[in-house]
Short mmCIF file of C-alpha atoms and ligand atoms in Angstrom, two decimals:
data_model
loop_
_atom_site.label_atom_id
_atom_site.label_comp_id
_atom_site.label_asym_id
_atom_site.label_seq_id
_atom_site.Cartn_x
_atom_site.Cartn_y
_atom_site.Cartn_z
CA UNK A 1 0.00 0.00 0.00
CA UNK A 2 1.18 3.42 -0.90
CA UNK A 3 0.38 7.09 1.03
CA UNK A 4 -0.52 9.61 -0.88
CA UNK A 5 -0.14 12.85 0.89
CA UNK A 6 -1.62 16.21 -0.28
CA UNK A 7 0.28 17.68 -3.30
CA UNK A 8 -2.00 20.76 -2.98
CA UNK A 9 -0.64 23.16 -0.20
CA UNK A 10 -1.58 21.86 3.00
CA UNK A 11 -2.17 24.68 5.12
CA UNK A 12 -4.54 25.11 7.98
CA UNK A 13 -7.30 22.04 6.39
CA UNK A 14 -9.62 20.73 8.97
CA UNK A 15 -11.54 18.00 8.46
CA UNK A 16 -15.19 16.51 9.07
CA UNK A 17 -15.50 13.34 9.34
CA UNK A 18 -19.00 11.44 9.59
CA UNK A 19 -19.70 7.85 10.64
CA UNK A 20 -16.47 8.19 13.12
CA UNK A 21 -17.90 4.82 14.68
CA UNK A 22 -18.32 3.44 11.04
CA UNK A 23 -15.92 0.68 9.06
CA UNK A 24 -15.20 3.71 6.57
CA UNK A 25 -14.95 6.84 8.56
CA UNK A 26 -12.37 4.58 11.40
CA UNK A 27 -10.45 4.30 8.69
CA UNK A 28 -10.87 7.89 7.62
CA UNK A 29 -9.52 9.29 11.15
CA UNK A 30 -7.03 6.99 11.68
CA UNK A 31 -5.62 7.81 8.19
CA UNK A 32 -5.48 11.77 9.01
CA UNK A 33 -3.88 10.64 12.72
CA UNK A 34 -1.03 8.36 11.95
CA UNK A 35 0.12 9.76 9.00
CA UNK A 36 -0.51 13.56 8.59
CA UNK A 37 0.32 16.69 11.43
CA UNK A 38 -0.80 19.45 12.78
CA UNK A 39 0.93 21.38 9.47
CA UNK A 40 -1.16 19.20 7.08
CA UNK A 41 -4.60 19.39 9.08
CA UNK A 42 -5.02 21.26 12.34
CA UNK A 43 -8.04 19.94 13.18
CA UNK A 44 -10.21 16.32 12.94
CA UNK A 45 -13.55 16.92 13.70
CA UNK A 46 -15.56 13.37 14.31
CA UNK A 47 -19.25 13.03 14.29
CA UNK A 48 -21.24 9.55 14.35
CA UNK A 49 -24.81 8.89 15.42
CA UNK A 50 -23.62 7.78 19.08
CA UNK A 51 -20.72 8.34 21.51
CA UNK A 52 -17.34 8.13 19.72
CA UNK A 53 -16.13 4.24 20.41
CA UNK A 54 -12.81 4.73 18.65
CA UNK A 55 -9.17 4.11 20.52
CA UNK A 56 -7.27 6.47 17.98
CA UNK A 57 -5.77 8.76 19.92
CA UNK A 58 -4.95 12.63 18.20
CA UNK A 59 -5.00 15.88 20.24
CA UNK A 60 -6.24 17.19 16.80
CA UNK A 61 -9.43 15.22 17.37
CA UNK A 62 -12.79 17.31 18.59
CA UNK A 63 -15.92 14.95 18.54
CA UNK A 64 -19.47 15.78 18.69
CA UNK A 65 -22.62 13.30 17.91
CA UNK A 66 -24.66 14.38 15.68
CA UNK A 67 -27.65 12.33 14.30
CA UNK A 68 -28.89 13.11 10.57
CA UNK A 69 -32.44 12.42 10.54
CA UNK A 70 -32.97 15.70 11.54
CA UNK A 71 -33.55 19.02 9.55
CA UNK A 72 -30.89 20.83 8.32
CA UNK A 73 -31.94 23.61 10.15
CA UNK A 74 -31.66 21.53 13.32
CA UNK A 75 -28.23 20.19 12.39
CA UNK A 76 -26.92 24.16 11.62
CA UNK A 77 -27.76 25.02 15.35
CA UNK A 78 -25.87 22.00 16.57
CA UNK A 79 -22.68 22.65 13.90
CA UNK A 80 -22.74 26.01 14.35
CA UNK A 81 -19.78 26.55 16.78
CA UNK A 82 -17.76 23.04 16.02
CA UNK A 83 -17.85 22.68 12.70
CA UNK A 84 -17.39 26.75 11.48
CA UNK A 85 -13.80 25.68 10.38
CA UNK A 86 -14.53 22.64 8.32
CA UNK A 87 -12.25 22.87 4.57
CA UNK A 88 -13.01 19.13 3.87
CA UNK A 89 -15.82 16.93 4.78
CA UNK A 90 -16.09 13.32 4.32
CA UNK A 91 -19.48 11.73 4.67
CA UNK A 92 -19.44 7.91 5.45
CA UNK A 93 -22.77 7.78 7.41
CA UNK A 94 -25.24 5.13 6.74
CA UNK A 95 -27.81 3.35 8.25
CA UNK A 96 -28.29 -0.07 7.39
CA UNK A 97 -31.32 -2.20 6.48
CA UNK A 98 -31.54 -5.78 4.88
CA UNK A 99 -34.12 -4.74 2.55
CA UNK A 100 -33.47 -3.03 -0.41
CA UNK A 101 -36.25 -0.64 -0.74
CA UNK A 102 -36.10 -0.08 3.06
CA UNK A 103 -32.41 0.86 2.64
CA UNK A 104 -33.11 3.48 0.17
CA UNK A 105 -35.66 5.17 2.32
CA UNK A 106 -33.77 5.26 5.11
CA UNK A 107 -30.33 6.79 3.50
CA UNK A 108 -32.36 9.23 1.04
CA UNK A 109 -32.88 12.44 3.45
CA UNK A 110 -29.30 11.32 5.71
CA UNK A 111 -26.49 13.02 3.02
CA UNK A 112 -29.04 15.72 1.76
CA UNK A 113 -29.88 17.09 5.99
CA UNK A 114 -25.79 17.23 6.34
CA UNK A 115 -24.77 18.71 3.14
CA UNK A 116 -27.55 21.61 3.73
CA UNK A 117 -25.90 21.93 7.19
CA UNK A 118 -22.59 22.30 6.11
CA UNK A 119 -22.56 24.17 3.50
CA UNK A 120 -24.52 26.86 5.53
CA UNK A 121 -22.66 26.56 8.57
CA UNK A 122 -18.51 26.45 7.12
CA UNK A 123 -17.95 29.36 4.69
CA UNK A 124 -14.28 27.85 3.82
CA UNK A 125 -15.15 24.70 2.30
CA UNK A 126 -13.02 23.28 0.03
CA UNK A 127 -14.37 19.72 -0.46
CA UNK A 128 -17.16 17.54 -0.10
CA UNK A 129 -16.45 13.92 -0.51
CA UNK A 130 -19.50 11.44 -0.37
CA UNK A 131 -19.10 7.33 -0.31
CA UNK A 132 -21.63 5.88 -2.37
CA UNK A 133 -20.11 2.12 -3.36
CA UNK A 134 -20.39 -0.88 -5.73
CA UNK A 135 -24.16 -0.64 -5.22
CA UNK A 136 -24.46 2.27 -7.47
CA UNK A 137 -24.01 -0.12 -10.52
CA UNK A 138 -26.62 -2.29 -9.25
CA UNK A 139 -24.80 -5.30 -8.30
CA UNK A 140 -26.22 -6.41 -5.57
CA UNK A 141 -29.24 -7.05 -7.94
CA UNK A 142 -28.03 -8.01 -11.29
CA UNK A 143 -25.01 -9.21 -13.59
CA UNK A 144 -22.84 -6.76 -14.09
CA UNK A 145 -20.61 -5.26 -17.27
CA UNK A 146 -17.27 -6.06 -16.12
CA UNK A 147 -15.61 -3.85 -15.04
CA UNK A 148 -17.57 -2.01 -14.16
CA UNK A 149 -16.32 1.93 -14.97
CA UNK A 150 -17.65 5.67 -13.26
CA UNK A 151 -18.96 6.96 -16.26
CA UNK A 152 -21.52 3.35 -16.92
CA UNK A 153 -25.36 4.81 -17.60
CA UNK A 154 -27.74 3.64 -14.72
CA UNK A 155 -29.67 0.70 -14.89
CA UNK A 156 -32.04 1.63 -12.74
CA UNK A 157 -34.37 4.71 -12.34
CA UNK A 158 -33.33 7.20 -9.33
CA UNK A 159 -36.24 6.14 -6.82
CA UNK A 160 -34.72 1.92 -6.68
CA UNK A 161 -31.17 3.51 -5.90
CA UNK A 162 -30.57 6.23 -3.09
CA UNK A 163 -26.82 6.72 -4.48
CA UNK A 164 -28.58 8.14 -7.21
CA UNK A 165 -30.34 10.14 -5.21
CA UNK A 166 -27.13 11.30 -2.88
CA UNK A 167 -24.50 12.03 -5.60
CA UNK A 168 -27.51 13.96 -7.70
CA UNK A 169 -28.07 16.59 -4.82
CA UNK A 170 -24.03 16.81 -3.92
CA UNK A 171 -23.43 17.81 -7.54
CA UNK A 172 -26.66 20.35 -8.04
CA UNK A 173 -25.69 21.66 -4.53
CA UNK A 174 -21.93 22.44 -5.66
CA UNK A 175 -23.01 24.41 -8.62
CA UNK A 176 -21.84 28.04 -8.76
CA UNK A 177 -19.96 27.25 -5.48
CA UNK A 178 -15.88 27.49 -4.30
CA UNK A 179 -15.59 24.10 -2.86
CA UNK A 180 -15.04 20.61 -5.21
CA UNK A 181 -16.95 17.61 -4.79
CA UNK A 182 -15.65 13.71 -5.08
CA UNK A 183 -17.19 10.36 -4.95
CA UNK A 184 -15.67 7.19 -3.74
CA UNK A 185 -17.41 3.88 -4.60
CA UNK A 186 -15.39 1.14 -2.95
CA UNK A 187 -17.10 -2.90 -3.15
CA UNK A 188 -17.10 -4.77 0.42
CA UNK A 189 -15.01 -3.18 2.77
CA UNK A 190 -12.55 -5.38 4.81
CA UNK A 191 -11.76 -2.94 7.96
CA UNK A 192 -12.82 -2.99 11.67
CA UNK A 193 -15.08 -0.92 14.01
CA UNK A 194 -15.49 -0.97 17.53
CA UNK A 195 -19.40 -1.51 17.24
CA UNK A 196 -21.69 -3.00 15.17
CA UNK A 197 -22.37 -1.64 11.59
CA UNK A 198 -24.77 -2.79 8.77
CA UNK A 199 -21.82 -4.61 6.62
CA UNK A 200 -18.82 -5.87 7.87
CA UNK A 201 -17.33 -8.95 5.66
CA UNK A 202 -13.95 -10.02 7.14
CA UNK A 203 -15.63 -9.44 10.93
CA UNK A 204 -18.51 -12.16 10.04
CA UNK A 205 -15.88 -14.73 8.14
CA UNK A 206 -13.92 -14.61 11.52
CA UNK A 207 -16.70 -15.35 13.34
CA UNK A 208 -18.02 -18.20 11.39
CA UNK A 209 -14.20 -19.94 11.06
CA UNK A 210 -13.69 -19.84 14.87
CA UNK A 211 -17.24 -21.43 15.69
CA UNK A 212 -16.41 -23.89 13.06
CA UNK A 213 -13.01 -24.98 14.49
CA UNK A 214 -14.70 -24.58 18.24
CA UNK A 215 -17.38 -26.98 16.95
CA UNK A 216 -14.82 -29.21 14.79
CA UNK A 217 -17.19 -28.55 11.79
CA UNK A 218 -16.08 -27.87 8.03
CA UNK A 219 -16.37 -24.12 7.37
CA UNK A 220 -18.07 -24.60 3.58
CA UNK A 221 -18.39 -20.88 2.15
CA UNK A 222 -22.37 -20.98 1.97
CA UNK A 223 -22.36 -19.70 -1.57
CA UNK A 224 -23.32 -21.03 -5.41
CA UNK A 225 -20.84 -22.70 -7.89
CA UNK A 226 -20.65 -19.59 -10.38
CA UNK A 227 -19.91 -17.59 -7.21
CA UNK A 228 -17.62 -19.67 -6.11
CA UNK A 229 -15.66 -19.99 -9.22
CA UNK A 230 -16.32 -16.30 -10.41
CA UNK A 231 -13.67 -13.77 -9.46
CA UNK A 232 -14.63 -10.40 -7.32
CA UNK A 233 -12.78 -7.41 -5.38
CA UNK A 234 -12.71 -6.31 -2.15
CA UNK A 235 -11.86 -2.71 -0.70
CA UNK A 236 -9.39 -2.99 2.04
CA UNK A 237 -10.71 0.49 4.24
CA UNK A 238 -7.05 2.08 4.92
CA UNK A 239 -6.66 1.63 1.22
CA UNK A 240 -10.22 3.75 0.75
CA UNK A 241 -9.20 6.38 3.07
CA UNK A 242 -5.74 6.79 1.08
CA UNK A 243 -8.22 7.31 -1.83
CA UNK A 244 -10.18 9.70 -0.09
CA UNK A 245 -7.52 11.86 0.70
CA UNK A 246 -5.68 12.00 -2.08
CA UNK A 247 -8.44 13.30 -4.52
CA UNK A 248 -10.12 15.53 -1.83
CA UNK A 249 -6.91 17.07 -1.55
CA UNK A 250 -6.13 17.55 -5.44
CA UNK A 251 -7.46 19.93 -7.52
CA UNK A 252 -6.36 17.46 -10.57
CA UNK A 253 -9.50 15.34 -8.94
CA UNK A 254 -12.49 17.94 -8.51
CA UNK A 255 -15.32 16.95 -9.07
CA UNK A 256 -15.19 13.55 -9.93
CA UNK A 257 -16.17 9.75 -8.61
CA UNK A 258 -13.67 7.14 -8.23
CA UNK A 259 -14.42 3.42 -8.01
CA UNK A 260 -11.72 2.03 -5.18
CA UNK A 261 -10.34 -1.64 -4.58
CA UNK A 262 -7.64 -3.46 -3.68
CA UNK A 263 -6.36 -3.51 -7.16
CA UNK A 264 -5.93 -7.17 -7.29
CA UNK A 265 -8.70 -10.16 -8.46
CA UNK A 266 -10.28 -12.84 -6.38
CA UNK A 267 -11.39 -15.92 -6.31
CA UNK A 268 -13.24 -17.09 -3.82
CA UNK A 269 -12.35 -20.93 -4.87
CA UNK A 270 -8.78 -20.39 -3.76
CA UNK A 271 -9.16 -17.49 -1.11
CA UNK A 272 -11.93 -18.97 1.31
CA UNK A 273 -9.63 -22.05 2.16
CA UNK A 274 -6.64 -19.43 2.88
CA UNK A 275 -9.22 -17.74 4.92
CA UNK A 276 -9.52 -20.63 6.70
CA UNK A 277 -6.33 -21.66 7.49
CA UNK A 278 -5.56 -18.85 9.19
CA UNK A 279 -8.54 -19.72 12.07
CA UNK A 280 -6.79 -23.22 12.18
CA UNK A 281 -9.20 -24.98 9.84
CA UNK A 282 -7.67 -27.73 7.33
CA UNK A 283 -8.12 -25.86 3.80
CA UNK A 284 -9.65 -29.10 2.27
CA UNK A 285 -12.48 -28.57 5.30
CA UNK A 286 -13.47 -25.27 3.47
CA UNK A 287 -13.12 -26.23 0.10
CA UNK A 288 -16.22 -26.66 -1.55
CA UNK A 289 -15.49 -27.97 -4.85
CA UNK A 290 -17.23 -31.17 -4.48
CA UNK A 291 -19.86 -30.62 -3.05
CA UNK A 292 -21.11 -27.56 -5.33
CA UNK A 293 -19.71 -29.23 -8.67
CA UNK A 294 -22.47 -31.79 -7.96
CA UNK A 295 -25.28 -29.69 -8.65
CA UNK A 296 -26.42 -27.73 -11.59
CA UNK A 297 -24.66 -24.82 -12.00
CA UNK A 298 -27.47 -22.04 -11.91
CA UNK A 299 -28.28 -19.52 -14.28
CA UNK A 300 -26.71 -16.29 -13.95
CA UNK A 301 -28.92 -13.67 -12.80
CA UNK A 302 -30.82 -16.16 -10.23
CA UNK A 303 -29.91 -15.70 -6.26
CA UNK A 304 -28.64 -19.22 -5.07
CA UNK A 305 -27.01 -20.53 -1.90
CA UNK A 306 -26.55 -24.07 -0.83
CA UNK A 307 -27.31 -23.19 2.92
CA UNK A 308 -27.93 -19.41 4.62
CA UNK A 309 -25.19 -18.13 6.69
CA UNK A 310 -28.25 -16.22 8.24
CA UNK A 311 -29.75 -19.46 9.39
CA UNK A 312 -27.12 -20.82 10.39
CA UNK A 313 -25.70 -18.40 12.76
CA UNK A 314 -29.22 -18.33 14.55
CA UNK A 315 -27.99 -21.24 17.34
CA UNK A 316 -24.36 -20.25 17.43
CA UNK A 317 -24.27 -17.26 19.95
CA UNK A 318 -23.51 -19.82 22.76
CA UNK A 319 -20.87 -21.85 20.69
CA UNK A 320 -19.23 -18.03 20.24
CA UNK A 321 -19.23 -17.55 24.54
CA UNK A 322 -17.51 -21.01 25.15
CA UNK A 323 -14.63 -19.93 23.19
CA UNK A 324 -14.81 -16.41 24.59
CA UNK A 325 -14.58 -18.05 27.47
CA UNK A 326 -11.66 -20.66 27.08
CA UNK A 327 -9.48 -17.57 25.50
CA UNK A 328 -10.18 -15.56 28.09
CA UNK A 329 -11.39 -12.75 26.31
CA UNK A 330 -15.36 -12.78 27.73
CA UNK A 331 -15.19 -9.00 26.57
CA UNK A 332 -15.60 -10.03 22.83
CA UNK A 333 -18.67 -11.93 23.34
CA UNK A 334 -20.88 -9.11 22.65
CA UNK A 335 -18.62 -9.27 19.56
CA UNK A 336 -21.50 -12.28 17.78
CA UNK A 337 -23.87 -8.88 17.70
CA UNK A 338 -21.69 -7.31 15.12
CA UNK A 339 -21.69 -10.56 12.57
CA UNK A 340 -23.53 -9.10 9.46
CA UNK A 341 -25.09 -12.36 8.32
CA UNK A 342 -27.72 -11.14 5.86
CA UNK A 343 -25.86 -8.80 4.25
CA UNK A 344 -23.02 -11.78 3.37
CA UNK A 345 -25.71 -13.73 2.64
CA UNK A 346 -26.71 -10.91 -0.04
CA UNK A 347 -23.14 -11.18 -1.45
CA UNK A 348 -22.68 -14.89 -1.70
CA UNK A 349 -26.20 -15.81 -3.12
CA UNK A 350 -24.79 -14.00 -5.98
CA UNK A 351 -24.66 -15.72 -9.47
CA UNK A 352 -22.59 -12.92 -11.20
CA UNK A 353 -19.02 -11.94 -11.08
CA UNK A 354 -18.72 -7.99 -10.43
CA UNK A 355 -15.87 -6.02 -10.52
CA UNK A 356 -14.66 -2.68 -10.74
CA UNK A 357 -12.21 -0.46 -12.71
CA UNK A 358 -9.91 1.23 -10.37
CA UNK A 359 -8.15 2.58 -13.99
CA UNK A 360 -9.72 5.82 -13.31
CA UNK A 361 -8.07 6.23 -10.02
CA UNK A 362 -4.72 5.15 -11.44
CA UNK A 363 -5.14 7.77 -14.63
CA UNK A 364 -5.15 10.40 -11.63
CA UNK A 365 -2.12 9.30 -10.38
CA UNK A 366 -3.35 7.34 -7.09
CA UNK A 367 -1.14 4.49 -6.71
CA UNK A 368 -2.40 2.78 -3.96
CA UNK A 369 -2.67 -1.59 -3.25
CA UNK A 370 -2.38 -4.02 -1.45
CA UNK A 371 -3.16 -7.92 -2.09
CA UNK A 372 -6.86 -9.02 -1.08
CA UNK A 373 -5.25 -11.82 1.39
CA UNK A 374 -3.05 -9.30 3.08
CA UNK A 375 -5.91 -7.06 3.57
CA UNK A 376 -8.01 -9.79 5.08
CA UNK A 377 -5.33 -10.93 7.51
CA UNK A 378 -4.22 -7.59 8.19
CA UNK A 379 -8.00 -7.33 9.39
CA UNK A 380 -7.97 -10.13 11.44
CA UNK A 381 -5.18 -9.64 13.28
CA UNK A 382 -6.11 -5.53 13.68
CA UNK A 383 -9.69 -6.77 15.14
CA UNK A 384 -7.26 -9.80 17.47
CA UNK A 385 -5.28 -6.32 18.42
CA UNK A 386 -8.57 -4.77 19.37
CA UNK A 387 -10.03 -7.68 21.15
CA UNK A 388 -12.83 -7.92 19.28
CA UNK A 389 -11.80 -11.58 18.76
CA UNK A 390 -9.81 -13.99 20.29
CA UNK A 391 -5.91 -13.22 19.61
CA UNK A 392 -4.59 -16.20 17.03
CA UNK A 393 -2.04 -17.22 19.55
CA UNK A 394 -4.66 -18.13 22.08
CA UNK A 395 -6.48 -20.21 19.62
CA UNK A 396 -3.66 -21.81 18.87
CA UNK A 397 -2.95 -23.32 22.06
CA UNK A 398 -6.76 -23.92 22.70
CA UNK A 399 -7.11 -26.01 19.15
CA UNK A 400 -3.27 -27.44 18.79
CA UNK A 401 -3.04 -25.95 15.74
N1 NAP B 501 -19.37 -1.72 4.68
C1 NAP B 501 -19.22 -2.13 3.43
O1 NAP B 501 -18.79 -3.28 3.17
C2 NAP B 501 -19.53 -1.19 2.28
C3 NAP B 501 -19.23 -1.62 0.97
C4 NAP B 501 -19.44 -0.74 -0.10
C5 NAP B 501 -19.99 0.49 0.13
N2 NAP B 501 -20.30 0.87 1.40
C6 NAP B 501 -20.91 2.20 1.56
O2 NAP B 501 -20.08 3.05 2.30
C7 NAP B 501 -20.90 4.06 2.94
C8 NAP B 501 -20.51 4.10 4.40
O3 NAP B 501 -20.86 2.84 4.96
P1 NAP B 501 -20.04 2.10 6.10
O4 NAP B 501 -20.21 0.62 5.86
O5 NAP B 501 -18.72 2.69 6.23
O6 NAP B 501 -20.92 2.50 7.35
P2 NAP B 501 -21.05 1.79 8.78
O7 NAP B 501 -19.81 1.09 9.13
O8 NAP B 501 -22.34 1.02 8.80
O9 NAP B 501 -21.20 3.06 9.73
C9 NAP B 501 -22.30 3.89 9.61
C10 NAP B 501 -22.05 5.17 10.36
O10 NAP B 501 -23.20 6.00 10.16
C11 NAP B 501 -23.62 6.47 11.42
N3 NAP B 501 -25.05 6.70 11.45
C12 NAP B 501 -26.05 5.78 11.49
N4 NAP B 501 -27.24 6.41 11.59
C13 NAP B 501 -26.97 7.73 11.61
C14 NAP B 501 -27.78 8.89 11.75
N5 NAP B 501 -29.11 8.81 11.86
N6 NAP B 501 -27.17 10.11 11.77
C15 NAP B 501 -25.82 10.22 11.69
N7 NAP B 501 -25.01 9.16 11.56
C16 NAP B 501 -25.58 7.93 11.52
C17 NAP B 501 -23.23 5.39 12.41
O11 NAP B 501 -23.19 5.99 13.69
P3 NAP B 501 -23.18 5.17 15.09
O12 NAP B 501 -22.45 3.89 14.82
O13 NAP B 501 -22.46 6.06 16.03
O14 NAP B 501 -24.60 4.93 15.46
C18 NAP B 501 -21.88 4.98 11.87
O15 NAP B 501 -20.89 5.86 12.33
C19 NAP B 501 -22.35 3.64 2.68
O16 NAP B 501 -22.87 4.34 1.60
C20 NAP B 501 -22.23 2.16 2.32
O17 NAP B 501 -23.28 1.69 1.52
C21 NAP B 501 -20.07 0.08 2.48
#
């Protein structure tokens, strides 16, 4: 992975960040603490829906919980005197529901109440940066036209798509205005938070591998054969926030979206059993070759799964406390609350391959990667660090691996 630090004069830039407690805006904060100063930004201001849960430490940090439901006029009161300074703003808020037309609702009015805010309450604005995702080409729902590039028409009309909806108003809102606007669109994240959030992939594959090898199960990936032999990309979130920063901070970038991954190709064939092994689980155990080449490979375009990873997790909280228990780490018990089950369960029911360009990104001059397995172990061991899950070593002398 590369940093990519401001090539515009940094001078005085203070930053909002929303969704502090979120997979994306973590990543966001911990990017501007550990690898920019006081010079580059003065300030991080932090705002999430609840009290700030994050460990990153910065004397440059000034929180305040803010909850975006409300009317812009009721936001502008409660900005007013913290946010006044704000050059760059980077929304990652989101509130997340399993179904689809639910999800839309709920997200519509969220960026549109903040932007009104902001814009009215910080006169120096330079940039607004918004994280839409893989969604807005629609492939969570259907095939896609790999890869999958910025400038691709819509599929769908506005109203089935509230990404649509969000990067319409943040680019009729800039009109006529000083400040820039960017889009990021990463596919899943693999990054930690300290609480539970809507979609969190590598969080709910380390939960299901360690109640596998607790139970002395196989750890099949509950998926399709076209999934499992299709390829995909992930988005590793330090990588996103590199993103982030480096267009938001380039006038080469204005007012432009970005698709963001890893930069690499996977396949889930090859990278579950890795996945695996790193939990202690016999690759073979989680390769499921044989068992999906048996049935009919489905048509593309259908949603097919040879068992729900929903389902299956319902009976497995107390499985989850044993080993909590056995590690010595009862504190990450509350950890089975933050397994995003349906939403994986969206992804691997999948019968389509979807990727996307990061070309555009490159053409810019971002440089940033790192390899999809890295990410995902980098993840693990990151959420180990936090205790959100048992430390590797432990498990290893519980399972004699
Ligand atoms: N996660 C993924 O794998 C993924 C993949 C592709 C694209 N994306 C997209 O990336 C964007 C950011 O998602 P994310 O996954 O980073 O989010 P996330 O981890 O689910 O975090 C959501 C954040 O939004 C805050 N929030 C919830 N309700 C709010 C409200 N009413 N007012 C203000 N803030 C509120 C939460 O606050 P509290 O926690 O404090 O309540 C939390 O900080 C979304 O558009 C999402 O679709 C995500």
């Amino acid at each position: 992975m590369t940093t990519s630090q401001g090539a515009k004069k940094a001078q005085g830039r203070v930053a909002l960040v929303t969704g502090g407690n979120g997979i994306t805006g973590n990543a966001i904060i911990e990017y501007l603490a550990t690898t920019t100063t006081t010079n580059d930004w003065s300030k991080i201001i932090v705002t999430s829906n609840s009290p700030l849960e994050s460990k990153i430490k910065d004397p440059r940090i000034i929180f305040i919980a803010l909850d975006f439901t409300q009317d812009s006029r009721t936001l502008i009161e409660q900005m007013q005197p913290v946010c006044t300074q704000t050059t760059h703003t980077y929304f990652s808020s989101y509130i997340h529901k399993d179904d689809f037309r639910e999800l839309n609702h709920a997200n519509e009015k969220l960026f549109e109440n903040f932007l009104q805010a902001i814009t009215t309450v910080a006169p120096n604005l330079e940039n607004v940066t918004l994280q839409t995702g893989g969604k807005y080409y629609n492939i969570h729902i259907q095939p896609a036209r790999n890869p999958l590039r910025e400038d691709y028409p819509r599929a769908f009309p506005k109203s089935q798509n509230f990404y649509y909806g969000q990067e319409d108003f943040l680019k009729e809102h800039q009109k006529g205005k000083n400040w820039s606007w960017n889009v990021i669109r990463p596919q899943a994240i693999i990054g930690s938070t300290y609480k539970p959030n809507g979609m969190n992939s590598a969080l709910t594959f380390a939960l299901y591998f360690s109640i596998c090898k607790e139970l002395g199960t196989k750890a099949p990936m509950p998926t399709n054969r076209r999934f499992w032999e299709g390829y995909d990309d992930v988005s590793y979130a330090p990588l996103i926030a590199d993103l982030t920063i480096f267009v938001s901070t380039r006038l080469s970038c204005a007012n432009e979206a970005f698709n963001c991954t890893n930069g690499d190709v996977i396949c889930w064939k090859y990278l579950w059993p890795q996945l695996a092994a790193y939990f202690g689980i016999d690759p073979a155990d989680a390769d499921v070759s044989a068992q999906i080449n048996k049935v009919e490979e489905p048509l593309e375009g259908t949603a097919e799964q040879f068992f729900s990873l929903n389902t299956w997790a319902k009976d497995k909280r107390p499985v989850w406390d044993k080993l909590c228990e056995e590690t010595k780490t009862a504190n990450s018990k509350k950890t089975f609350d933050c397994g995003t089950w349906q939403f994986q369960d969206w992804v691997f029911q999948r019968t389509w391959s979807a990727l996307l360009s990061v070309s555009k990104a490159r053409r810019y001059g971002w440089t940033g990667y790192i390899d999809s397995l890295d990410s995902f172990i980098a993840t693990f061991d990151e959420l180990a660090k936090q205790g959100v899950i048992p430390k590797r070593d432990v498990m290893l002398i519980i399972f004699h691996f």
